[in-house]
Coordinates of C-alpha atoms in Angstrom, one line a residue:
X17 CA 31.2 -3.0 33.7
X18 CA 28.8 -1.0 32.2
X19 CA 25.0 -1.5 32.2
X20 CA 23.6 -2.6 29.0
X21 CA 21.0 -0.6 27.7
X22 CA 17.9 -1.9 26.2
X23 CA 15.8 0.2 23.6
X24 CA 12.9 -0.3 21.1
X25 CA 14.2 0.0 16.9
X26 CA 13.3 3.4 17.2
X27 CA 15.9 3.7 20.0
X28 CA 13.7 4.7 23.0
X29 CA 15.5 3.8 26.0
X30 CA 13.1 0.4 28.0
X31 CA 13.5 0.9 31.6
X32 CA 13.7 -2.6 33.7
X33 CA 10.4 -2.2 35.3
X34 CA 7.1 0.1 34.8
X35 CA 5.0 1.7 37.3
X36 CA 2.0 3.4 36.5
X37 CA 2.4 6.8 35.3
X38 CA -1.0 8.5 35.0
X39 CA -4.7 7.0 35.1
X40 CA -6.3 7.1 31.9
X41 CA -10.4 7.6 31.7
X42 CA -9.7 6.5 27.7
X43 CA -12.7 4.5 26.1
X44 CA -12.6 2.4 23.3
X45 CA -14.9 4.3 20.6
X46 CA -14.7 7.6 22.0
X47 CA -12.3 10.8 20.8
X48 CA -9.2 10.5 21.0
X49 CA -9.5 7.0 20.3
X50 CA -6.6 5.9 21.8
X51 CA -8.0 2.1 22.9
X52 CA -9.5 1.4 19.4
X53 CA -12.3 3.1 16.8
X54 CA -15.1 0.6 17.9
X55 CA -16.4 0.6 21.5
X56 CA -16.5 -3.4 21.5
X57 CA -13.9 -4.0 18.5
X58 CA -13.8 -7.3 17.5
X59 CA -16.4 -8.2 19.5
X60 CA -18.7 -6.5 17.0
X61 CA -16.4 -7.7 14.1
X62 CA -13.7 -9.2 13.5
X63 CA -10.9 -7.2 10.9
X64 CA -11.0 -8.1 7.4
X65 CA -8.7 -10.9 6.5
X66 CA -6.7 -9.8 3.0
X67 CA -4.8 -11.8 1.4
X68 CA -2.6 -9.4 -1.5
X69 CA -2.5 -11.6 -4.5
X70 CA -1.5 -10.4 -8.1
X71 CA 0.8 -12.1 -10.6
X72 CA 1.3 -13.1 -14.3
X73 CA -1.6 -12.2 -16.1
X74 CA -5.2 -11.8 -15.3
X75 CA -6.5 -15.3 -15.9
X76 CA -3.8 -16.8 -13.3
X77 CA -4.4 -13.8 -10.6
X78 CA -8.1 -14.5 -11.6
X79 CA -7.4 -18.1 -10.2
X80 CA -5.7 -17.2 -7.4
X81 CA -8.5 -15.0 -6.5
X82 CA -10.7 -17.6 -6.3
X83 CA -9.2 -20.1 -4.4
X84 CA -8.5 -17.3 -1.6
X85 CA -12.0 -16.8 -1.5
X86 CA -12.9 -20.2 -1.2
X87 CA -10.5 -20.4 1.4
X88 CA -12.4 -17.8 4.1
X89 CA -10.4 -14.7 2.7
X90 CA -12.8 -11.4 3.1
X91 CA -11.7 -9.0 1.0
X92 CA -9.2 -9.2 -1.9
X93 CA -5.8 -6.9 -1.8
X94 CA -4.4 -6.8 -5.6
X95 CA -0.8 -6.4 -6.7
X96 CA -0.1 -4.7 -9.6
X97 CA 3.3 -5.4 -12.0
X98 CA 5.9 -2.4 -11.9
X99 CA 5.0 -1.3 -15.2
X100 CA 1.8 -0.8 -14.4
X101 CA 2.1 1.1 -11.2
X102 CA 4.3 3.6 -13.6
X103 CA 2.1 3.8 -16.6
X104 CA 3.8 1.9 -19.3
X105 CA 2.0 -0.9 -21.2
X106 CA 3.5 -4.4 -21.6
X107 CA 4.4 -3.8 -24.9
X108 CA 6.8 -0.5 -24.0
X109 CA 10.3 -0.7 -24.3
X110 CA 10.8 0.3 -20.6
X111 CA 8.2 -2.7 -19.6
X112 CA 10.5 -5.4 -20.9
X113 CA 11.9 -7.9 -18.3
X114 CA 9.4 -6.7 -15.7
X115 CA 6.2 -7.8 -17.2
X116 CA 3.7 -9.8 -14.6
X117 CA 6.7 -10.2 -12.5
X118 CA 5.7 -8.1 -8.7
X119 CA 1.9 -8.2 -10.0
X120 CA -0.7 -8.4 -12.3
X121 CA -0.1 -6.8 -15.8
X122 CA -3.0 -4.7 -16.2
X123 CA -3.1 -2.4 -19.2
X124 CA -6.9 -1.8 -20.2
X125 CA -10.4 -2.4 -19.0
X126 CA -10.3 -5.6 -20.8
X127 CA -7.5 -7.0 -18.3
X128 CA -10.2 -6.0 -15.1
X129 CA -13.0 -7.4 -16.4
X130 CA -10.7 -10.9 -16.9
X131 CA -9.3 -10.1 -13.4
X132 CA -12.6 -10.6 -11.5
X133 CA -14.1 -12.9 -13.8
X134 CA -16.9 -14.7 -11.6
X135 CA -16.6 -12.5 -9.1
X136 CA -18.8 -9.7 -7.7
X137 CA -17.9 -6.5 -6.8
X138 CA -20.7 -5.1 -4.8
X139 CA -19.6 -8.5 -2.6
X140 CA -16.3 -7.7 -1.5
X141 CA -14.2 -5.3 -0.8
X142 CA -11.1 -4.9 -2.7
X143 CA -7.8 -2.9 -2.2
X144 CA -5.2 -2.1 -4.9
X145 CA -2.1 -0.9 -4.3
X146 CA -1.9 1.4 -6.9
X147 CA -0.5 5.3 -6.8
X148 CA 1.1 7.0 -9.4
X149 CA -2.0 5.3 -11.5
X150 CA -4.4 5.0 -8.6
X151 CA -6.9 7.5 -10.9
X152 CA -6.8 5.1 -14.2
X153 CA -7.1 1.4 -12.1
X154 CA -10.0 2.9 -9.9
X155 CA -11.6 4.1 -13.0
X156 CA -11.6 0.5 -14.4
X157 CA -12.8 -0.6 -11.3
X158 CA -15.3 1.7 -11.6
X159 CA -16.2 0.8 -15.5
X160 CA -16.0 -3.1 -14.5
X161 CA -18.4 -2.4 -11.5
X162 CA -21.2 -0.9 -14.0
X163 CA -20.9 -3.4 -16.6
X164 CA -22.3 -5.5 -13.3
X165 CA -24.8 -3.7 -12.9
X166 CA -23.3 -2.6 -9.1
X167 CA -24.9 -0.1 -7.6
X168 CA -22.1 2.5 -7.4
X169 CA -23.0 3.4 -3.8
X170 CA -22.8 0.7 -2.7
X171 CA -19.1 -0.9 -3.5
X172 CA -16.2 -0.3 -1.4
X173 CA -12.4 -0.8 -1.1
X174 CA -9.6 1.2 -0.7
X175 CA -6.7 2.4 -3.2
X176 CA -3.5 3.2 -1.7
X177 CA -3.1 6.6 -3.6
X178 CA -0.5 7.8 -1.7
X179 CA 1.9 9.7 -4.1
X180 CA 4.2 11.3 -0.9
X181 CA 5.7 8.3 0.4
X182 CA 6.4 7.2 -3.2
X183 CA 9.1 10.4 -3.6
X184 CA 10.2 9.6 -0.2
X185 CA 10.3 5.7 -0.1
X186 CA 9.7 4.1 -3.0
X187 CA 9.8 5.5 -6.3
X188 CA 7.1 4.6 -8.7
X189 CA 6.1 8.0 -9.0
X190 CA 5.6 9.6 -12.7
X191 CA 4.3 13.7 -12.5
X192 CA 5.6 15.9 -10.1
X193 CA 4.6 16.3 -7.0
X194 CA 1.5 19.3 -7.6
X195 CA -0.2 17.7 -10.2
X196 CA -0.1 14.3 -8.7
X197 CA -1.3 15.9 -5.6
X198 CA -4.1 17.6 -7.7
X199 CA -4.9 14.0 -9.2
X200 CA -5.5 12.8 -5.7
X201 CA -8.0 15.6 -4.9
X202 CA -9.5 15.3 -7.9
X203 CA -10.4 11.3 -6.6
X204 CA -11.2 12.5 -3.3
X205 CA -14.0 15.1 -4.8
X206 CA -15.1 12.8 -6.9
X207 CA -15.9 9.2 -5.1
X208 CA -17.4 11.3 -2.6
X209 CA -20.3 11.9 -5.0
X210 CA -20.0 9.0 -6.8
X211 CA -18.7 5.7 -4.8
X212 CA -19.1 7.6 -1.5
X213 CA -17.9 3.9 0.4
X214 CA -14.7 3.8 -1.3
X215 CA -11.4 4.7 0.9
X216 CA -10.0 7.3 -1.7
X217 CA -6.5 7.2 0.0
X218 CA -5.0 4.2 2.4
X219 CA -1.8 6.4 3.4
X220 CA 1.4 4.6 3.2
X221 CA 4.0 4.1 6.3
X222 CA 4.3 0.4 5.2
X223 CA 6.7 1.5 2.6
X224 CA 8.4 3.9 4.7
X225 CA 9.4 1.1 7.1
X226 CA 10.2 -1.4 4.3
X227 CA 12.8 1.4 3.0
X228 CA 14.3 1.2 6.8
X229 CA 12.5 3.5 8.8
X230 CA 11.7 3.4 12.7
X231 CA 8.9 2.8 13.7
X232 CA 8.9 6.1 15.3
X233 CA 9.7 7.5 11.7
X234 CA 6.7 5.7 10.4
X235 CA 4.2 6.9 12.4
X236 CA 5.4 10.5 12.2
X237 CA 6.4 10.6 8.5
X238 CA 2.9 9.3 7.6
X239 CA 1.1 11.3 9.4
X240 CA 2.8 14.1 8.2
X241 CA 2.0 13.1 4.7
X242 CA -1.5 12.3 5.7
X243 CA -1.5 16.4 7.2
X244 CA -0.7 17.5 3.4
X245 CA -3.5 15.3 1.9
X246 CA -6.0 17.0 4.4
X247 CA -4.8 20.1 3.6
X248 CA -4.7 19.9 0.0
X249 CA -8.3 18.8 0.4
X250 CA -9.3 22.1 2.2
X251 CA -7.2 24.5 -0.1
X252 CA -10.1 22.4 -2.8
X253 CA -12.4 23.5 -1.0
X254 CA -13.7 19.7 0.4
X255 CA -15.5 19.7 3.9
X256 CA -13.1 18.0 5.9
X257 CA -16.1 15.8 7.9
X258 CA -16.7 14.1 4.5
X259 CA -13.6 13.3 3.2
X260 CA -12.1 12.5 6.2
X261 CA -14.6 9.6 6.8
X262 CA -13.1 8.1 3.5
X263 CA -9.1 8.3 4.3
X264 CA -7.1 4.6 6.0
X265 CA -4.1 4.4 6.5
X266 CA -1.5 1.4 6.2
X267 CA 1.0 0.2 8.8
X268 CA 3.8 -1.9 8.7
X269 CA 4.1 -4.6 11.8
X270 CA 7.8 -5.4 12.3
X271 CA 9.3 -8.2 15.1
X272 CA 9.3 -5.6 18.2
X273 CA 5.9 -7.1 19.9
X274 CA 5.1 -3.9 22.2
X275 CA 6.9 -1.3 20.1
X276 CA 4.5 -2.4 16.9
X277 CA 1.3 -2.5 19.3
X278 CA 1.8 1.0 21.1
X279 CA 2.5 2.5 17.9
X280 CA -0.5 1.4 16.7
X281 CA -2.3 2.7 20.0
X282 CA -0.2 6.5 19.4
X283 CA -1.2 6.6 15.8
X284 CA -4.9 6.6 16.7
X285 CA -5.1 9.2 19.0
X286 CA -2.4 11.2 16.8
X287 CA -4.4 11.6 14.6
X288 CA -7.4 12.3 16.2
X289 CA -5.7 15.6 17.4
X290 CA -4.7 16.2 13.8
X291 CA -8.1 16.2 12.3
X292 CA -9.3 18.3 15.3
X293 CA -7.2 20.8 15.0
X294 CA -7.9 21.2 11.2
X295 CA -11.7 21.9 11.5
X296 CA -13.1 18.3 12.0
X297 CA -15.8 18.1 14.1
X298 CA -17.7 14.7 13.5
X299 CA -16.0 12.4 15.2
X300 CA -16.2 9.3 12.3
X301 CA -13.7 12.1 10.6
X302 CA -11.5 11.7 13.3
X303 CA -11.0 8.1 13.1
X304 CA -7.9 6.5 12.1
X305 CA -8.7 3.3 10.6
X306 CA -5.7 1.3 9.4
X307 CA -4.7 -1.8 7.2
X308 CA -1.4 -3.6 8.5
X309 CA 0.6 -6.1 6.7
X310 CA 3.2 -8.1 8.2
X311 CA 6.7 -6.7 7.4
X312 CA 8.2 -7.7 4.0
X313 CA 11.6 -6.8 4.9
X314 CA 11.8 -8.9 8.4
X315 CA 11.5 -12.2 6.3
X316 CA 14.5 -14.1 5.8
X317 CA 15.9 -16.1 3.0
X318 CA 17.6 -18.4 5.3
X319 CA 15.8 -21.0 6.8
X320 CA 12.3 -19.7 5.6
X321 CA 10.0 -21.5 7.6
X322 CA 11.1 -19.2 10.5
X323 CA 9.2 -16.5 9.2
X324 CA 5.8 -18.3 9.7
X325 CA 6.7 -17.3 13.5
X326 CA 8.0 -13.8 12.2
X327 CA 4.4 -13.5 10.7
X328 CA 2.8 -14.9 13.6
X329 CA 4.0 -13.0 16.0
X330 CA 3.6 -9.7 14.1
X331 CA 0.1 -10.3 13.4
X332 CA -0.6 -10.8 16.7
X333 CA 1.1 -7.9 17.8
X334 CA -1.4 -6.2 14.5
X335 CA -4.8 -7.3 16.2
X336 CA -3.7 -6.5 19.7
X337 CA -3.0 -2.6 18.5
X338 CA -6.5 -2.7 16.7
X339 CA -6.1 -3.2 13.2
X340 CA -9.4 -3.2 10.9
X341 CA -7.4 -5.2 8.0
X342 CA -4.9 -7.5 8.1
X343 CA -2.6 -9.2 5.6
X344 CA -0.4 -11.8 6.2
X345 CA 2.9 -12.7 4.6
X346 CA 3.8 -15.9 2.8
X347 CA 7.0 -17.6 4.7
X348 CA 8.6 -17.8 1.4
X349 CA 8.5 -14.3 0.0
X350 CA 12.4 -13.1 0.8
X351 CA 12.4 -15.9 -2.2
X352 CA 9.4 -15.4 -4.5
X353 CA 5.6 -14.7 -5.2
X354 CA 4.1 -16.7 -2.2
X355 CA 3.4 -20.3 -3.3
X356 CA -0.2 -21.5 -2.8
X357 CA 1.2 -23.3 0.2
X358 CA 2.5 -20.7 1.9
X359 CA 0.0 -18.1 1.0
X360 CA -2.5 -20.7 2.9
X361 CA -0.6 -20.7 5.9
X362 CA -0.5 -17.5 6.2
X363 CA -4.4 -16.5 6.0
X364 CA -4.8 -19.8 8.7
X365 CA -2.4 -17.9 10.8
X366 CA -4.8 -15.2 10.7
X367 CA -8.0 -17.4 11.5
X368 CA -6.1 -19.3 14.2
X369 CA -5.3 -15.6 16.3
X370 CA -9.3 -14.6 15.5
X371 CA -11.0 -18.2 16.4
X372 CA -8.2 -20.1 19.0
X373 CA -6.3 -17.3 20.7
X374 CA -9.0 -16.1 22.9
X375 CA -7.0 -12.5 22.2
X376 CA -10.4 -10.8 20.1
X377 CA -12.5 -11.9 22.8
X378 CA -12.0 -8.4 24.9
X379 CA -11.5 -4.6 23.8
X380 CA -7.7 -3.0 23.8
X381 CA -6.5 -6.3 26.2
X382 CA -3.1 -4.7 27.0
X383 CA -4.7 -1.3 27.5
X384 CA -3.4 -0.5 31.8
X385 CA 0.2 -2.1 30.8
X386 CA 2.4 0.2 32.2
X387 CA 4.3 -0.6 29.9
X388 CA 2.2 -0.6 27.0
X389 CA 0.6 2.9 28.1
X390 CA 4.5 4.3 28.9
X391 CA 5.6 3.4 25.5
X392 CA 2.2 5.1 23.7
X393 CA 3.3 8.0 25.3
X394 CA 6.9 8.0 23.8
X395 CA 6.3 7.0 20.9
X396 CA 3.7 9.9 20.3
X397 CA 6.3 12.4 21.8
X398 CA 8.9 11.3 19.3
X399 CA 6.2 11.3 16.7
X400 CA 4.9 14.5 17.3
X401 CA 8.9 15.7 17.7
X402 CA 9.0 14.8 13.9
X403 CA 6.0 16.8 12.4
X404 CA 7.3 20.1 14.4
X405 CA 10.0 19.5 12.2
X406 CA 8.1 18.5 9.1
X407 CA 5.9 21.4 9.9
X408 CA 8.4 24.3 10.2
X409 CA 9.9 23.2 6.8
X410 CA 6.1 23.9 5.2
X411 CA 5.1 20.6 5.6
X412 CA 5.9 17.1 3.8
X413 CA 5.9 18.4 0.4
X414 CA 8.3 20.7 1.1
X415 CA 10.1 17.8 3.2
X416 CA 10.5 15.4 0.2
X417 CA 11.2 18.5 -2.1
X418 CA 14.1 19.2 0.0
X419 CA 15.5 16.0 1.1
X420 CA 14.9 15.6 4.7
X421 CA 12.4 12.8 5.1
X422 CA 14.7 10.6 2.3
X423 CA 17.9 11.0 4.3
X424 CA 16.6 10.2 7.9
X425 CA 15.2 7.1 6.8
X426 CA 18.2 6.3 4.7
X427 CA 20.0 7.1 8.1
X428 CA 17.9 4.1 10.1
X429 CA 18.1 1.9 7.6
X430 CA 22.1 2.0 7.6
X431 CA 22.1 1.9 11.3
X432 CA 19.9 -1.0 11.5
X433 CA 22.0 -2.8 9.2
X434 CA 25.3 -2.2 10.7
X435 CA 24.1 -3.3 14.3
X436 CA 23.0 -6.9 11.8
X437 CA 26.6 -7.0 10.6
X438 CA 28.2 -6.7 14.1
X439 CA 25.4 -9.1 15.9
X440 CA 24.1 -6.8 18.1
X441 CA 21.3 -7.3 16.4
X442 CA 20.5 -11.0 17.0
X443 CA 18.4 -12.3 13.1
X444 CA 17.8 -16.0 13.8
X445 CA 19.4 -18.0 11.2
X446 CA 20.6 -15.0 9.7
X447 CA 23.5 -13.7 11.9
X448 CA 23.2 -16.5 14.9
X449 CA 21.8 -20.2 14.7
X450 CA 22.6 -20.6 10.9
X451 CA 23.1 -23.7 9.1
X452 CA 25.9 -24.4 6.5
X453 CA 22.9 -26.3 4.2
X454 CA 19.8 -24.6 3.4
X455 CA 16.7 -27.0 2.1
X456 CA 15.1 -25.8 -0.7
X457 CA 11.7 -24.0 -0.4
X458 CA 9.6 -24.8 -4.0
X459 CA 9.2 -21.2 -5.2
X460 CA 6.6 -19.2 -8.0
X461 CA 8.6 -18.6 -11.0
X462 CA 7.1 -15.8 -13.4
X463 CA 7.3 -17.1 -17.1
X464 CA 8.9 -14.8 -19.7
X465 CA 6.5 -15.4 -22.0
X466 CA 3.9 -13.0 -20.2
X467 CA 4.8 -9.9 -22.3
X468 CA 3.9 -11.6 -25.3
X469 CA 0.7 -12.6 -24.2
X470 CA 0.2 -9.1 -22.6
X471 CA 1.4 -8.0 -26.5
X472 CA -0.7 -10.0 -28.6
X473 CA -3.7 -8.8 -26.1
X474 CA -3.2 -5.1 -27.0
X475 CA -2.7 -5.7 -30.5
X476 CA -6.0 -7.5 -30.7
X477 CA -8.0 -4.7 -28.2
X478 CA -6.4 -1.4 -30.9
X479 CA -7.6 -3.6 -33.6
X480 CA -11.2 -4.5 -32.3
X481 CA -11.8 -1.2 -30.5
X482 CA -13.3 2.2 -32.2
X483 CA -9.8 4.3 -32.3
X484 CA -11.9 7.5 -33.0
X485 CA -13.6 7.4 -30.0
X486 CA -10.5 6.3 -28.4
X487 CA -8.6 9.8 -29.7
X488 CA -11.0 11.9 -28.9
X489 CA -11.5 10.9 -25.2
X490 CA -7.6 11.2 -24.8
X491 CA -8.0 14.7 -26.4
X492 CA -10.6 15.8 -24.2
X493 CA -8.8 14.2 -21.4
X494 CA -5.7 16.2 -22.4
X495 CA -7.6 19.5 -22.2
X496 CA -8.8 19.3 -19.1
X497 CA -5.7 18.7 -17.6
X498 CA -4.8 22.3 -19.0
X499 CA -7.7 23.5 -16.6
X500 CA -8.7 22.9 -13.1
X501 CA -11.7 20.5 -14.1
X502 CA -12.1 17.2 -12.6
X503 CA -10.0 14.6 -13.9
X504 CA -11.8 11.9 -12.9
X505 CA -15.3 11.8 -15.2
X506 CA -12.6 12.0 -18.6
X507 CA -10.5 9.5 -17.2
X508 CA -13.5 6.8 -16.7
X509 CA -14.7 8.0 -20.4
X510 CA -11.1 6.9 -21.9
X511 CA -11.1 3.9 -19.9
X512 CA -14.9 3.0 -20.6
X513 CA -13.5 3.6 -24.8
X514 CA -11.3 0.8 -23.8
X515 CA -8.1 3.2 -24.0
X516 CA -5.0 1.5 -22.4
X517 CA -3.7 2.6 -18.8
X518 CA -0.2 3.2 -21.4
X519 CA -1.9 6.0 -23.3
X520 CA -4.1 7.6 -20.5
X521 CA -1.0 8.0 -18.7
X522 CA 0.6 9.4 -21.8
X523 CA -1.7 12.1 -21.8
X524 CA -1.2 13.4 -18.5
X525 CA 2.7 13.6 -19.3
X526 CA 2.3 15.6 -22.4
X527 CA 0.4 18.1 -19.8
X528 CA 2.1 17.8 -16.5
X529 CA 5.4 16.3 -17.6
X530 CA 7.5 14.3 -15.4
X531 CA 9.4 13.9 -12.3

């Protein structure tokens, strides 16, 4: 009979017992920061608890928004509609059907300033997940945060921004890939002047994993992406130890506890090395901070309540590997929009690891496994064995361009489903310990009605606004995209005109066209 073999998702071969392979002088807070950014982590701090909220319009995201806050959330996460994230309007032809549905519809300055009614921005921080788009929402932002009377120095967040993975994983991209790359430098040039604490880029694996990568293919394809950001920031011109400072990345935490908190641990001191070898030379550059969410594609339809474990267990798994931020999923998501139920449950599974577990109470807790330090050490191998790669072909660009990142994770994620199919991989209540009757789990239904209110909006805004000044900042918008000026300043002058995300985005693809 022969031996079974046991391996992680991303197929790395666990051996039935560790010994200690090398001794590791490693600190917490120090280069390569292997053990965790902060020399006494969560000691100092706890990470910031996000719950991503966004659907229907902006009144009832508005509402949402509040009640997480009242609840002990830190920091807001906002999810934007699909016609949003690809630059239609409510009232296009291409938005119909999908209107409020995945997020908030948000189609002009108007929509923001309903969005965070009551609430102040210089207060929180706030993420969007936003790419294709990232340059008109964070202008908004931007617009809404002066109307406040913020000091612009002084608010903070993060937009994901992170074009790449959207060509290789997801696909709400609109221009192809140079000028949206130009777009992104454009951001990073100009928050550094102007919002100097906003995370211009949060760089995306979580995507990657939901479209069925590894989590060796995560880490590495990522980072690879997160290589072509930093060097389409020097070919600008940037100093890498100031833009640096403002890049996060975001990580998807699947079911495998160890796998998810080594690669974690790898990813740190990854890229460390990367920034090093690219000219960095303040270490605050050479931090990789991270944002994790609890995986999407792990919940289950069947028997829902099993995936408040699922999300237990992966946020544990989160913290112990060092997150900064942390969102949890609701246990009914394979279904809907969370429910305010669930979306409660989840943030108190958050505040139960922080305040109950005893887990934040020391620095890197596992750090000495030999298992835990065996697997960093593979992981970054395998990682590292995929950006050789990457990096022969030119780099990710060129990688997307050609095909090769798409197809290896479309490989994994047919693997992974065939070893569901045959039960070698054990899904509870999926593929072992089902139940011929499922109870029903209330779920958040999106009305249809929300593109006629999104309609009758914009029709009242074109009516009420000055259309002159409208035109000409789309004009001048449009010219400057024929030159290599700074996108950013005419894109904040359109949006402060009150011109809709719809037509700002229409005058980029009159200039750069589309993918």
């Amino acid at each position: 009979m022969t031996e079974k073999k046991f391996t992680t998702t991303s197929g790395i071969e666990i051996k039935d017992i560790y010994t200690v392979a090398k001794p590791s002088d490693e600190m917490p807070g120090k280069f390569p920061f292997t053990r965790g950014i902060q020399k006494d982590m969560y000691r100092g701090r706890l990470w910031t608890m996000r719950q991503y909220a966004g659907f229907s319009t902006a009144e009832e995201s508005n509402k949402r928004y509040h009640y997480l806050l009242a609840q002990g959330t830190m920091g807001l996460s906002v999810a934007f509609d699909l016609p949003t994230q690809i630059g239609y309007d409510s009232d296009h032809e291409m938005a119909e059907g999908e209107v409020g549905k995945v997020g908030v519809a948000i189609d002009s300055l108007k929509d923001m300033e309903i969005l965070f009614d009551g609430i102040e921005l210089q207060q929180i921080t706030t993420s969007m997940t936003i790419n294709a788009t990232a340059s008109i929402l964070l202008a908004m932002y931007i617009a809404l945060a002066k109307k406040q009377g913020a000091n612009l120095k002084e608010i903070s967040g993060t937009i994901q921004n992170d074009i790449l993975k959207e060509y290789a994983a997801r696909g709400t991209y609109i221009y192809p890939p140079k000028p949206s790359m130009r777009i992104i430098t454009d951001i990073f040039e100009y928050c550094s002047k102007e919002v100097p604490k906003w995370n211009t880029i949060s760089i995306s694996g979580y995507h990657i994993r939901e479209a069925g990568s590894t989590a060796v293919q995560e880490l590495a394809f990522t980072l690879a992406n997160g290589k072509a950001y930093l060097n389409a920031a020097l070919e600008k011109g940037l100093d890498i130890n100031v833009f640096a400072k403002r890049l996060s990345f975001f990580f998807n935490c699947h079911n495998n506890f160890f796998e998810e908190i080594a690669k974690f641990r790898a990813a740190r001191r990854m890229w460390a090395h990367i920034t090093k070898a690219l000219g960095a030379t303040d270490e605050k550059a050479m931090m990789l901070r991270f944002h994790t969410q609890t995986g999407g594609s792990t919940l289950t339809a069947q028997q829902p309540l099993n995936n408040v474990v699922r999300v237990a267990n992966q946020a544990m798994a989160a913290v112990l590997g060092g997150t900064q931020s942390l969102h949890t999923n609701g246990y009914d998501e394979a279904l809907s929009l969370p429910t305010e139920a669930a979306a409660k449950i989840a943030l108190r599974t958050q505040q139960v690891i922080a305040f109950e577990s005893g887990i934040t109470d020391t620095v890197d807790p596992l750090a000495g496994s030999y298992f835990v330090e065996s697997l960093t050490d593979e992981i970054e191998a395998a990682a590292l064995a995929y950006i050789d790669k990457i990096d022969a072909m030119g780099g990710s660009v060129n990688a997307i361009e050609n095909g090769y990142i798409q197809q290896e994770i479309a490989n994994s994620a047919y693997q992974y489903q065939k070893e569901i199919e045959s039960a070698e991989r054990i899904i509870v209540g999926v593929n072992k310990f089902t139940q011929e009757t499922e109870a029903l789990t209330e779920v958040l239904n999106i009305d249809e009605s929300i593109r006629t209110i999104q309609t009758e909006k914009l029709n009242k805004l074109k009516a009420e606004r000055n259309n002159d000044a409208v035109k000409i900042s789309l004009e001048n918008l449009k010219e400057a995209a024929k030159t290599e000026r700074n996108l950013m300043p005419y894109i904040l002058a359109a949006v402060e005109e009150y011109a809709t995300l719809g037509e700002i985005a229409d005058s980029l693809r009159s200039v750069f066209g589309e993918y």
